[in-house]
Coordinates of C-alpha atoms in Angstrom, one line a residue:
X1 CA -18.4 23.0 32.0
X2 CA -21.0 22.4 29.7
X3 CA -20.9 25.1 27.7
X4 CA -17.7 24.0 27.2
X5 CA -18.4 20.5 25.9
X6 CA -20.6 22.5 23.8
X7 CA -17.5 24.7 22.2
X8 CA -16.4 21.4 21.0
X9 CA -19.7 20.1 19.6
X10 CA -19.5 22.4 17.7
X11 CA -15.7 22.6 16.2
X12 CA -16.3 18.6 16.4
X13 CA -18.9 19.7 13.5
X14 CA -16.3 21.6 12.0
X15 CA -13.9 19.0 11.6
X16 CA -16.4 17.1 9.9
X17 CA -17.2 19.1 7.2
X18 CA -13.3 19.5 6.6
X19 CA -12.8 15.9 6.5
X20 CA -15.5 15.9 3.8
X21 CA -14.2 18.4 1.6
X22 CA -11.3 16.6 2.2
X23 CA -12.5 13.2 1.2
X24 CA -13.9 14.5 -1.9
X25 CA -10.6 16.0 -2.7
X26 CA -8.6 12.9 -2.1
X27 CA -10.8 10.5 -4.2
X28 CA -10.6 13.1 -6.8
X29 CA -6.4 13.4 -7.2
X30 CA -5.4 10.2 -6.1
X31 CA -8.3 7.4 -5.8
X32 CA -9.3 5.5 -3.0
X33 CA -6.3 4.7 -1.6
X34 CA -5.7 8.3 -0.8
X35 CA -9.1 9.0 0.3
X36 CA -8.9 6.3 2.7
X37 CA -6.4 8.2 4.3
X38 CA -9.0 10.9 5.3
X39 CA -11.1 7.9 5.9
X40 CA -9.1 6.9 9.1
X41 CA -9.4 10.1 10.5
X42 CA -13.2 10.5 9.9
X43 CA -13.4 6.7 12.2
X44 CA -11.1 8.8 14.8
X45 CA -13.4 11.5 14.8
X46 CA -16.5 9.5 15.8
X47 CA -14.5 7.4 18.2
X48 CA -16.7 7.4 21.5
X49 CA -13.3 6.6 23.6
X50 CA -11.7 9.5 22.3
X51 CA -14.7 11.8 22.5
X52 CA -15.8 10.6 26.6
X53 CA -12.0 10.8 27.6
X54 CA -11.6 15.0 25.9
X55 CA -15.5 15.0 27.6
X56 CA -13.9 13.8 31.0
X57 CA -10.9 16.1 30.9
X58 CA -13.4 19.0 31.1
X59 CA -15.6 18.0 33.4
X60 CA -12.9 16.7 36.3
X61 CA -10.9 18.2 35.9
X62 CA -12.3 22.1 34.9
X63 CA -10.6 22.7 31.9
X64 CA -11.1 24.2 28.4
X65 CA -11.4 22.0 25.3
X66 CA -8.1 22.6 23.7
X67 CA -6.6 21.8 26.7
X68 CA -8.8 18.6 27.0
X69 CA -8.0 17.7 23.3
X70 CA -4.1 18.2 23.3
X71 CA -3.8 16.1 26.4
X72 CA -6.1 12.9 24.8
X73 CA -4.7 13.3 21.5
X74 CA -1.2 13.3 23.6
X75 CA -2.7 10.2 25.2
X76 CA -4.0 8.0 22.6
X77 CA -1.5 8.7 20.1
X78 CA 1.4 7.3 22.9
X79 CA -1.0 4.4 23.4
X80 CA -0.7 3.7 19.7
X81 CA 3.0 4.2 19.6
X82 CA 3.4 1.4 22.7
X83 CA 1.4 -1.0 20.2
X84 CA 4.2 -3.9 18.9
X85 CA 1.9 -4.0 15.3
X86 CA 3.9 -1.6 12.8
X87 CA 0.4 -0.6 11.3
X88 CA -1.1 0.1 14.6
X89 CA 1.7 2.5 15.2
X90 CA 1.3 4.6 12.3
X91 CA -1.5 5.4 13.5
X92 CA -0.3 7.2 16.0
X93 CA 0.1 10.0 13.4
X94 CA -3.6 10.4 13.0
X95 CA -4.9 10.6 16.6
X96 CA -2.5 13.8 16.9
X97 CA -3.4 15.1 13.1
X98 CA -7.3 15.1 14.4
X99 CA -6.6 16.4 17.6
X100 CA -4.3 19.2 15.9
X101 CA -7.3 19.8 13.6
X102 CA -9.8 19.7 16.8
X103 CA -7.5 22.1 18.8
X104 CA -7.3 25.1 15.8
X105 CA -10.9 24.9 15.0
X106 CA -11.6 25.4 18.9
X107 CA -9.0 27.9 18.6
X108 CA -11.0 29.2 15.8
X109 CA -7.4 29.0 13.6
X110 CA -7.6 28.7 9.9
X111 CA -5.7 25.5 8.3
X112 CA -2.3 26.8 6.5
X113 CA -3.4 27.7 2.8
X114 CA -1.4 24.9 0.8
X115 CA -3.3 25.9 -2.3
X116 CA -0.9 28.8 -2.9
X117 CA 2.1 27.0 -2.4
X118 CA 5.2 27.8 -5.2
X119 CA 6.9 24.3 -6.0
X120 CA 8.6 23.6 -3.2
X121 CA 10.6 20.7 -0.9
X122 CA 8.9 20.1 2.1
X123 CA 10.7 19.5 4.9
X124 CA 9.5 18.5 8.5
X125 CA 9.5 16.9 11.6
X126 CA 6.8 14.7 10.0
X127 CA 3.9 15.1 7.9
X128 CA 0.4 14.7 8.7
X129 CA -1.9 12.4 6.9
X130 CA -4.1 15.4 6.0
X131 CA -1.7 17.7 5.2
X132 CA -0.2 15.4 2.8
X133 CA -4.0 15.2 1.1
X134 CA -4.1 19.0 1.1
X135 CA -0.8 19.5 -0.9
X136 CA -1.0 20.2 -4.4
X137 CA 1.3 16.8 -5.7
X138 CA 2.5 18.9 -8.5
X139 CA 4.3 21.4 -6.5
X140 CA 6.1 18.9 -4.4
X141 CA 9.7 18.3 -5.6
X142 CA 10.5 16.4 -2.1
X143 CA 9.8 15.5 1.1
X144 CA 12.3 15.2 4.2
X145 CA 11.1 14.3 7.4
X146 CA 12.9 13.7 10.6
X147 CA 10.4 11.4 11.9
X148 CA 8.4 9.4 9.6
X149 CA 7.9 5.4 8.5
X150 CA 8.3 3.5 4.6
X151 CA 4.6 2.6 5.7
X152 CA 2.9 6.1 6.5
X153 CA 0.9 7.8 4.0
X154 CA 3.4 10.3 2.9
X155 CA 5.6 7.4 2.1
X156 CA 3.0 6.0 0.0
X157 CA 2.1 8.9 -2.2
X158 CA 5.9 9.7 -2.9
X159 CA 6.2 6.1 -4.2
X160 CA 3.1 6.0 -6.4
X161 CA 3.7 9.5 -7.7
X162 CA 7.2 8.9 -7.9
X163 CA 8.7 12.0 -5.6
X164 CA 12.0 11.8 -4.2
X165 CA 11.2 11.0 0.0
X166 CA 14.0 11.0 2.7
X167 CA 12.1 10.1 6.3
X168 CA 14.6 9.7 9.4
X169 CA 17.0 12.4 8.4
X170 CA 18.6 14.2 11.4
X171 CA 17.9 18.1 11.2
X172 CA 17.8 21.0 13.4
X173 CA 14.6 22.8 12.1
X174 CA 15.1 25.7 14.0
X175 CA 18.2 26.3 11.7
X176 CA 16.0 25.6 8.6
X177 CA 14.0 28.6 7.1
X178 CA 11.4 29.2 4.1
X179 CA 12.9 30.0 1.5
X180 CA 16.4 28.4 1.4
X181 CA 18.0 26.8 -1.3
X182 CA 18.0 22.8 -0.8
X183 CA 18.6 19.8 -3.1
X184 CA 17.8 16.6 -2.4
X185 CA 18.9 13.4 -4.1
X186 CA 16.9 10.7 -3.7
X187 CA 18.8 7.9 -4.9
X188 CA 21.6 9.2 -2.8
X189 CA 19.4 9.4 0.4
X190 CA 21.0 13.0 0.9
X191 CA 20.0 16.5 1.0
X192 CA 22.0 19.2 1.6
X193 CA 20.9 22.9 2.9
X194 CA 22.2 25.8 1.3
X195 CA 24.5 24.1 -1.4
X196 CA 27.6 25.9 -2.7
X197 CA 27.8 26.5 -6.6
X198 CA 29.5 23.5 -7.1
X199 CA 26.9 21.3 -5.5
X200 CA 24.1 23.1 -7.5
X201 CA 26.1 22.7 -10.8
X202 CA 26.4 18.9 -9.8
X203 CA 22.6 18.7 -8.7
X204 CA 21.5 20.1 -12.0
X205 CA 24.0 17.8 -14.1
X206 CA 21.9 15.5 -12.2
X207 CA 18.2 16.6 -13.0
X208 CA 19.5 17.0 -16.8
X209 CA 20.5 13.3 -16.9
X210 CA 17.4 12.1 -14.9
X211 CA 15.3 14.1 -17.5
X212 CA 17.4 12.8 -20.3
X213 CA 16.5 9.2 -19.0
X214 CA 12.9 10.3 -18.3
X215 CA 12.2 11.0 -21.8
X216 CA 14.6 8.0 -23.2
X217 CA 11.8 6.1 -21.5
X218 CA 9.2 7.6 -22.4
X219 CA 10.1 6.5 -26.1
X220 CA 9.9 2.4 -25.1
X221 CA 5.9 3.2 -24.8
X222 CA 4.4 0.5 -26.9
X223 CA 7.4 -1.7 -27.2
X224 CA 7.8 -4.8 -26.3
X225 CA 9.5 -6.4 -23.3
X226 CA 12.5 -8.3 -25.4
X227 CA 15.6 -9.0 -24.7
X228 CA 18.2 -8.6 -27.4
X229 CA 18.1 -12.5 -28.4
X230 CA 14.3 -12.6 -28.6
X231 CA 13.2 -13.4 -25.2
X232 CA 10.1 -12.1 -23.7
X233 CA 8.9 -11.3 -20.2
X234 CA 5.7 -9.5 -18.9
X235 CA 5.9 -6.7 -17.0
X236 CA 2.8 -5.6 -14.8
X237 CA 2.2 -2.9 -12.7
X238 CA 0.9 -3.4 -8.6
X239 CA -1.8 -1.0 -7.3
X240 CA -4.2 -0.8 -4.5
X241 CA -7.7 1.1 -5.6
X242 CA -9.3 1.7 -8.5
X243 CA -8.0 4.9 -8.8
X244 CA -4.1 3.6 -9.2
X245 CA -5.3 2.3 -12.5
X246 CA -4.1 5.6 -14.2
X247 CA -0.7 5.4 -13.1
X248 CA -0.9 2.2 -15.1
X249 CA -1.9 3.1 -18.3
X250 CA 0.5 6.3 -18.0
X251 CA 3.3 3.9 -17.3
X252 CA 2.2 1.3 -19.9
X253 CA 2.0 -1.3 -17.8
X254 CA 1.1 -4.8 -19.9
X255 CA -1.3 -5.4 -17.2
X256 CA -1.8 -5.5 -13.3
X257 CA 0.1 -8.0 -11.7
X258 CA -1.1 -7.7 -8.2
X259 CA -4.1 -5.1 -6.7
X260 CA -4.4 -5.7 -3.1
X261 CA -7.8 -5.9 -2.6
X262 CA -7.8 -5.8 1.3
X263 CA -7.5 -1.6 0.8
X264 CA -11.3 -2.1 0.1
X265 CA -11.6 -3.2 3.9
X266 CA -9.1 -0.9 5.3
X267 CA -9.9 2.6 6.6
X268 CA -14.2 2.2 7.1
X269 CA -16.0 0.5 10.0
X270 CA -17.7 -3.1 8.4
X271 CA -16.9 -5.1 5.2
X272 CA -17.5 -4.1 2.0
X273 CA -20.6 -5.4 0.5
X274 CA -20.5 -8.0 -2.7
X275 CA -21.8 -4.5 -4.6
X276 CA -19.1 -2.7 -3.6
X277 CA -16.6 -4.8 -4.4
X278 CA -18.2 -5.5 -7.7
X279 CA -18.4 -2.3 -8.7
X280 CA -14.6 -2.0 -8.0
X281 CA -13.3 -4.9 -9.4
X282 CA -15.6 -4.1 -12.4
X283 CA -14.1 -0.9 -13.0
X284 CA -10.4 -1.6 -13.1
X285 CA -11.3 -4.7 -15.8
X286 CA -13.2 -2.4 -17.8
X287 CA -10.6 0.4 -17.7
X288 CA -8.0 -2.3 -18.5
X289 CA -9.4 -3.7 -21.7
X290 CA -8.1 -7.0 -22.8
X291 CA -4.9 -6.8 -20.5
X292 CA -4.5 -9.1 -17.7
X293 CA -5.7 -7.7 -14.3
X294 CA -4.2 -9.8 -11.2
X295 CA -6.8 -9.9 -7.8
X296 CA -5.3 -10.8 -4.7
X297 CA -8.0 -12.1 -2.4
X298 CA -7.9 -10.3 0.8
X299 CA -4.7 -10.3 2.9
X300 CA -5.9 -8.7 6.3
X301 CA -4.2 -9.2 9.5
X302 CA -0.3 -8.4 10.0
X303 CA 0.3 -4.8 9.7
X304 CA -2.8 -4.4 7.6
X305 CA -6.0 -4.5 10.3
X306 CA -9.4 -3.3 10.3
X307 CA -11.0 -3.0 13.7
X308 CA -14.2 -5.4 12.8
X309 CA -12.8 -8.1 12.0
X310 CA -12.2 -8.2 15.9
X311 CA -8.7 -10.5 14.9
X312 CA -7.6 -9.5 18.9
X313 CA -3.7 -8.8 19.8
X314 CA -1.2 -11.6 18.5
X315 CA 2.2 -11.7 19.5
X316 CA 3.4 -12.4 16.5
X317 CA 0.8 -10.9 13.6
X318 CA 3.3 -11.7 10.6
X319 CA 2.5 -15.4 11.3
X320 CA -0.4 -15.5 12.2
X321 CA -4.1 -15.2 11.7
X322 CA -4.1 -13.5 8.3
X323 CA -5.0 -13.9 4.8
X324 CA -5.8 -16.8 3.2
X325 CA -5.9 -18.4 7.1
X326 CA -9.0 -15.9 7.7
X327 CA -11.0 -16.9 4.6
X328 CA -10.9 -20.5 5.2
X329 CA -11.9 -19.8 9.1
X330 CA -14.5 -17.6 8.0
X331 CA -16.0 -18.5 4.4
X332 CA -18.9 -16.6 4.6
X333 CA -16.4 -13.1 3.9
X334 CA -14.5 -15.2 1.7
X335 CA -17.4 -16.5 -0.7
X336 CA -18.6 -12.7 -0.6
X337 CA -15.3 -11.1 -2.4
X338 CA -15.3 -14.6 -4.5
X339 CA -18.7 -14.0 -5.6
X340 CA -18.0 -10.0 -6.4
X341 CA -14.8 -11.5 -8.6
X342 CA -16.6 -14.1 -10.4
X343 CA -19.3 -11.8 -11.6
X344 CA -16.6 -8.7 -12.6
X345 CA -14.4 -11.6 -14.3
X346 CA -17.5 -11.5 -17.3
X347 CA -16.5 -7.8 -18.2
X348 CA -12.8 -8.3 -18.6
X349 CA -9.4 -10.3 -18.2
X350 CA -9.4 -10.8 -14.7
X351 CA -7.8 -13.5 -12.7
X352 CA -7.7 -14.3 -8.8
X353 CA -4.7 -15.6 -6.6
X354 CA -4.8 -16.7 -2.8
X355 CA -2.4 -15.2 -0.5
X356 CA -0.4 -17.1 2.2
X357 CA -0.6 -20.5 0.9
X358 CA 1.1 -23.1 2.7
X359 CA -0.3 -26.6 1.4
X360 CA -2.1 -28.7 -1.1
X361 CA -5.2 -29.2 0.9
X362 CA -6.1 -25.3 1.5
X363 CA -5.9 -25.1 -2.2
X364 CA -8.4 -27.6 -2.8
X365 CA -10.1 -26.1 0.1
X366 CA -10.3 -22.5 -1.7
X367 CA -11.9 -24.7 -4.9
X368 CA -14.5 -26.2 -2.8
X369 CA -15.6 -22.9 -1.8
X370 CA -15.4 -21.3 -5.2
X371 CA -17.0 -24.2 -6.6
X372 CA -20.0 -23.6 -4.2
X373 CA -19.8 -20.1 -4.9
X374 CA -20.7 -20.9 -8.8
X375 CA -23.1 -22.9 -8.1
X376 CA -25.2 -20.4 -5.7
X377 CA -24.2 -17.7 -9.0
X378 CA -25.7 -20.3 -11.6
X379 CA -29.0 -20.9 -9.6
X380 CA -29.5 -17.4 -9.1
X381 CA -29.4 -16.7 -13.0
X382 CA -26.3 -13.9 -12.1
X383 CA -23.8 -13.9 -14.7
X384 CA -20.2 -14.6 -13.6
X385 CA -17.2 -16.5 -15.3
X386 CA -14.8 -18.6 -13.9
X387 CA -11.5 -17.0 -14.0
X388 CA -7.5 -18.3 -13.8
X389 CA -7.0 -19.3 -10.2
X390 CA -3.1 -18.8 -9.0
X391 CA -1.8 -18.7 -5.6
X392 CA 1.0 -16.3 -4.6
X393 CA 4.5 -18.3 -3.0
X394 CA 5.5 -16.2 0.1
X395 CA 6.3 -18.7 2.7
X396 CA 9.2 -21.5 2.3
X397 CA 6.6 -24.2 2.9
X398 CA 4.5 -23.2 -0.4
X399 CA 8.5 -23.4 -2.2
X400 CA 8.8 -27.2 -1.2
X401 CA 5.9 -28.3 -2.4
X402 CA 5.6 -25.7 -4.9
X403 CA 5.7 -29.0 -7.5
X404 CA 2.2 -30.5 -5.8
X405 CA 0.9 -27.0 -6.0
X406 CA 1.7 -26.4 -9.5
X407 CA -0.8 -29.1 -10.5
X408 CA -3.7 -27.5 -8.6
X409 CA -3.8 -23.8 -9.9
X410 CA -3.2 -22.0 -13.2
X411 CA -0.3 -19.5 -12.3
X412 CA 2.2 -19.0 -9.4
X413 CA 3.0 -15.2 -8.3
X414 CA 6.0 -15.2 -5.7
X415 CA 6.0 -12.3 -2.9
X416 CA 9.2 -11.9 -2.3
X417 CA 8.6 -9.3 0.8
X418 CA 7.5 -12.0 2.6
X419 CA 8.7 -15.2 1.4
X420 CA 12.6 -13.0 2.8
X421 CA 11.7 -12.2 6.1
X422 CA 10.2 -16.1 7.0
X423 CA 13.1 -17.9 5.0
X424 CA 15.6 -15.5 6.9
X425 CA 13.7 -15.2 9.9
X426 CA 13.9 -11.9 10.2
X427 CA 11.2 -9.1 10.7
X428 CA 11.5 -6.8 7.8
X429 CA 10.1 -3.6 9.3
X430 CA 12.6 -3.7 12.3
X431 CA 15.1 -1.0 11.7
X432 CA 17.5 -2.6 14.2
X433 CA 18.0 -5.7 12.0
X434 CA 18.4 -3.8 8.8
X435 CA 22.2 -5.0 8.4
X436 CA 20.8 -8.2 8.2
X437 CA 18.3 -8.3 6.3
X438 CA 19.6 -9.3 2.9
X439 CA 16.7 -10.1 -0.1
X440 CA 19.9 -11.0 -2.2
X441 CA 20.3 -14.0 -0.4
X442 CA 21.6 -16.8 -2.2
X443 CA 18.6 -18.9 -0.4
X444 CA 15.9 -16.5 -1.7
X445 CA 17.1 -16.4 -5.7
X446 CA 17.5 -20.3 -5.1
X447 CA 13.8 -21.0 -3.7
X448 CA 12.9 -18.5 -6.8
X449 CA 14.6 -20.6 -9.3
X450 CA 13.0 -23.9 -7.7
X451 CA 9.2 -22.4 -7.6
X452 CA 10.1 -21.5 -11.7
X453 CA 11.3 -24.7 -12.5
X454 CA 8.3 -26.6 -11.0
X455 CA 6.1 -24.3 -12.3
X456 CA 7.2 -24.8 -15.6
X457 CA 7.2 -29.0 -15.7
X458 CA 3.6 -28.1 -15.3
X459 CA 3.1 -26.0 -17.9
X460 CA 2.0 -23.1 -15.7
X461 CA 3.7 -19.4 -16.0
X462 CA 5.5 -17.7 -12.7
X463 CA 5.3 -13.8 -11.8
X464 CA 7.2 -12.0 -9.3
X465 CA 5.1 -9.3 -7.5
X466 CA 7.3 -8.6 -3.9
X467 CA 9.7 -5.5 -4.1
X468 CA 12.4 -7.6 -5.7
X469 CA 10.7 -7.7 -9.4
X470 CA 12.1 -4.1 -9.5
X471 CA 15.3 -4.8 -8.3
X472 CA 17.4 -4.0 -11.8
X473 CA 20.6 -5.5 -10.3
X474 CA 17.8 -9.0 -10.7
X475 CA 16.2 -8.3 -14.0
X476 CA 18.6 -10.4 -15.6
X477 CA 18.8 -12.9 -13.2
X478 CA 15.1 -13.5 -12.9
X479 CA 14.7 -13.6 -17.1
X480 CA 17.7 -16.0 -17.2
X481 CA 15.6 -18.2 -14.6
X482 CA 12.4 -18.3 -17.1
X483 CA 10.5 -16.0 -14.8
X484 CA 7.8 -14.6 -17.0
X485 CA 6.1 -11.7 -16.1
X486 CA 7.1 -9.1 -13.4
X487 CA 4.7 -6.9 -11.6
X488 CA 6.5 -3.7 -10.1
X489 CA 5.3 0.3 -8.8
X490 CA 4.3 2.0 -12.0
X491 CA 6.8 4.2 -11.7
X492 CA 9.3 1.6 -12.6
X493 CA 7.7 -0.2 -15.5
X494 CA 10.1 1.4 -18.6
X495 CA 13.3 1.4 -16.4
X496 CA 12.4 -2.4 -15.6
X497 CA 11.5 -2.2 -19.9
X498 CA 14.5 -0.8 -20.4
X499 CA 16.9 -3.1 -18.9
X500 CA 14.9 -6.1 -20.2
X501 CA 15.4 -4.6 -23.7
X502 CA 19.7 -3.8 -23.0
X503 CA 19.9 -7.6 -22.5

């Protein structure tokens, strides 16, 4: 049985140097975000569970790798899938993408040639992490899935590049060949197989009028955000790496409204060093010029985690040890990102907001630390500059005292994801309570308008960074509130433009 262990050494090895070249290749087309994906598999890959449970297969149980991998990938990704966390269960999707890998280079299979691929829609019982990667983005029209979650990476790339996605869509694929005619409507949420003439002549109608728009837009590039009667809102664009930045400038985004800075800790095996972030945070101010670039401190814990931070199993991870909650527990991570912001804040127009805030006294809390933070920069002789401080208003405790709160920082930024699901108590990645989750509520727009108006006694400005600041049905709403500045997906900066503009 040894020789056999030694079979899968070696296609171990294999796997590697795929994961590699696909690293490189993911980094390159869609930043680190992407790359990260290929990042989590890499981790998977070293795993010493994984690796002595496929080793123990073999050896009790005299048995040949691939039959030794399918059965732990099997394992493990069912583990994952029993896991409550809805990160942790995503992840399902990469123990059996590795072990798939594992199993064909055994198998001494080749991995399908997506190079070659004519545009296509690709439809599936799911997709893969690394076959997503492999794809060339600009032959994808679509992606339907039968299985699939708003969180996995798929999802992720089809909203940052903008490609209609349909997950959860009841198929037979046996019924379902290459080479048939599909379309697919995104806003719709429909797709239809083999369409008749009529439907093709409608789905074309369609993409005519969509491509109409799409170049209507394309002409508010370098306009302002104005309404009709001369009044002005921001609009900013969120990202997660570095390598989002792109999207923003393509979609001329006035600035970045939110980067989530906790996709530097997500995907690797210990914390980024002050360097690394530096370097990061350095690079998206640069690349940004004079316009405003937004850093959320790190928001770990909840569906985001990252094995060494050793947070343990909570029954309820969406309240609790998270964010803001983890820096003030341990400083020592927090003063490291604030002293990595403080010194990229000298090459551009960068400002920092705290996540999770529920009272006055964390806020002075967080400038205590920052305070001791420029005084270890000043007596080391490193440059740094002390940039706008904000804090973002996501839980219904930060809206009633947002009024003591507004005299302690420079700028409020509301998340409206989560500020929804605590105010209406309801878990918003629980498909069973999608009826009633409503982010319309008349409670939400009210604790909105009561977070603006404080804000605004102070003389401090208010953004709006959840999902909501792209909700066009709220645009006008939000502007007739006094909101000033949303940040949405890139993709929807010049609709959001437009409508602003139509008012």
């Amino acid at each position: 049985m040894e020789s056999e262990i030694a079979r899968v050494q070696t296609a171990i090895q294999k796997t590697a140097e795929q994961l590699a070249e696909l690293y490189e290749k993911a980094q390159k087309e869609g930043g680190e975000s992407s790359a990260a994906i290929v990042e989590v598999q890499q981790m998977m890959l070293e795993d010493e569970d994984y690796l002595d449970a496929v080793y123990h297969i073999i050896r009790t149980e005299t048995v040949n790798g691939e039959y030794a991998v399918s059965v732990t990938g099997d394992n493990f990704a069912r583990m994952f899938e029993d896991m409550e966390d809805e990160y942790m269960r995503g992840r399902a999707a990469d123990v059996r993408d590795i072990s798939g890998r594992l199993a064909r280079n055994l198998a001494g299979q080749e991995d399908a040639d997506f190079a070659c691929m004519e545009p296509s829609i690709i439809v599936a019982e799911d997709l893969s992490p690394s076959q997503t990667v492999q794809m060339d983005k600009e032959k994808i029209l679509a992606f339907v899935t039968v299985h699939g979650s708003t969180n996995s990476h798929t999802a992720i790339l089809a909203r940052m590049m903008n490609i209609p996605a349909l997950i959860w869509v009841p198929m037979n694929l046996d019924e379902i060949r290459t080479g048939m005619k599909a379309v697919v409507d995104g806003a719709a949420g429909e797709v239809i197989f083999e369409p008749t003439d009529d439907q093709c002549r409608e789905a074309e109608e369609k993409i005519k009028a969509a491509q109409d728009k799409f170049r209507l837009l394309q002409e508010l590039k370098g306009k302002e955000n104005v309404t009709s009667d001369g009044r002005k809102i921001n609009i900013y664009a969120n990202i997660g790496s570095a390598g989002d930045v792109g999207y923003v400038l393509e979609n001329d985004a006035g600035g970045i409204g939110l980067f989530r800075s906790e996709f530097l800790y997500l995907g690797r095996e210990d914390f980024p060093t002050e360097e690394e972030q530096f370097q990061a945070y350095r690079q998206v101010v640069q690349t940004m010029g004079e316009k405003k670039v937004i850093i959320r401190t790190l928001d770990i814990g909840a569906d985001k985690q990252a094995d060494y931070f050793n947070l343990g199993k909570e029954e309820n991870p969406a309240m609790g040890y998270r964010a803001i909650r983890i820096c003030l527990k341990e400083p020592e991570t927090f003063k490291t990102q604030l002293r990595a912001l403080l010194r990229a804040a000298v090459y551009g127009n960068l400002s920092v907001m705290y996540p999770m805030i529920i009272s006055a006294e964390e806020v002075m809390r967080i400038h205590d630390i920052a305070e001791e933070v420029e005084q270890e920069l000043k007596k080391a002789g490193v440059p740094y500059r002390v940039p706008e401080q904000g804090i973002m208003i996501e839980t219904p405790a930060a809206v009633m005292v947002s009024d003591e709160l507004a005299e302690l920082v420079d700028f409020f930024s509301i998340g409206t994801n989560d500020l929804t699901q605590y105010t209406l108590a309801i878990d918003r990645q629980n498909q069973r309570l999608e009826d009633f989750y409503n982010p319309h509520h008349k409670a939400i727009l009210r604790m909105i308008k009561m977070v603006v108006d404080n804000a605004h006694k102070c003389g401090k400005w208010v953004g709006i960074c959840g999902e909501l600041g792209a909700d066009l049905a709220l645009t006008e709403e939000f502007v007739d509130m006094g909101v000033d500045e949303l940040s949405v997906a890139p993709p929807m900066v010049l609709k959001v433009r437009e409508k602003v503009r139509a008012m």
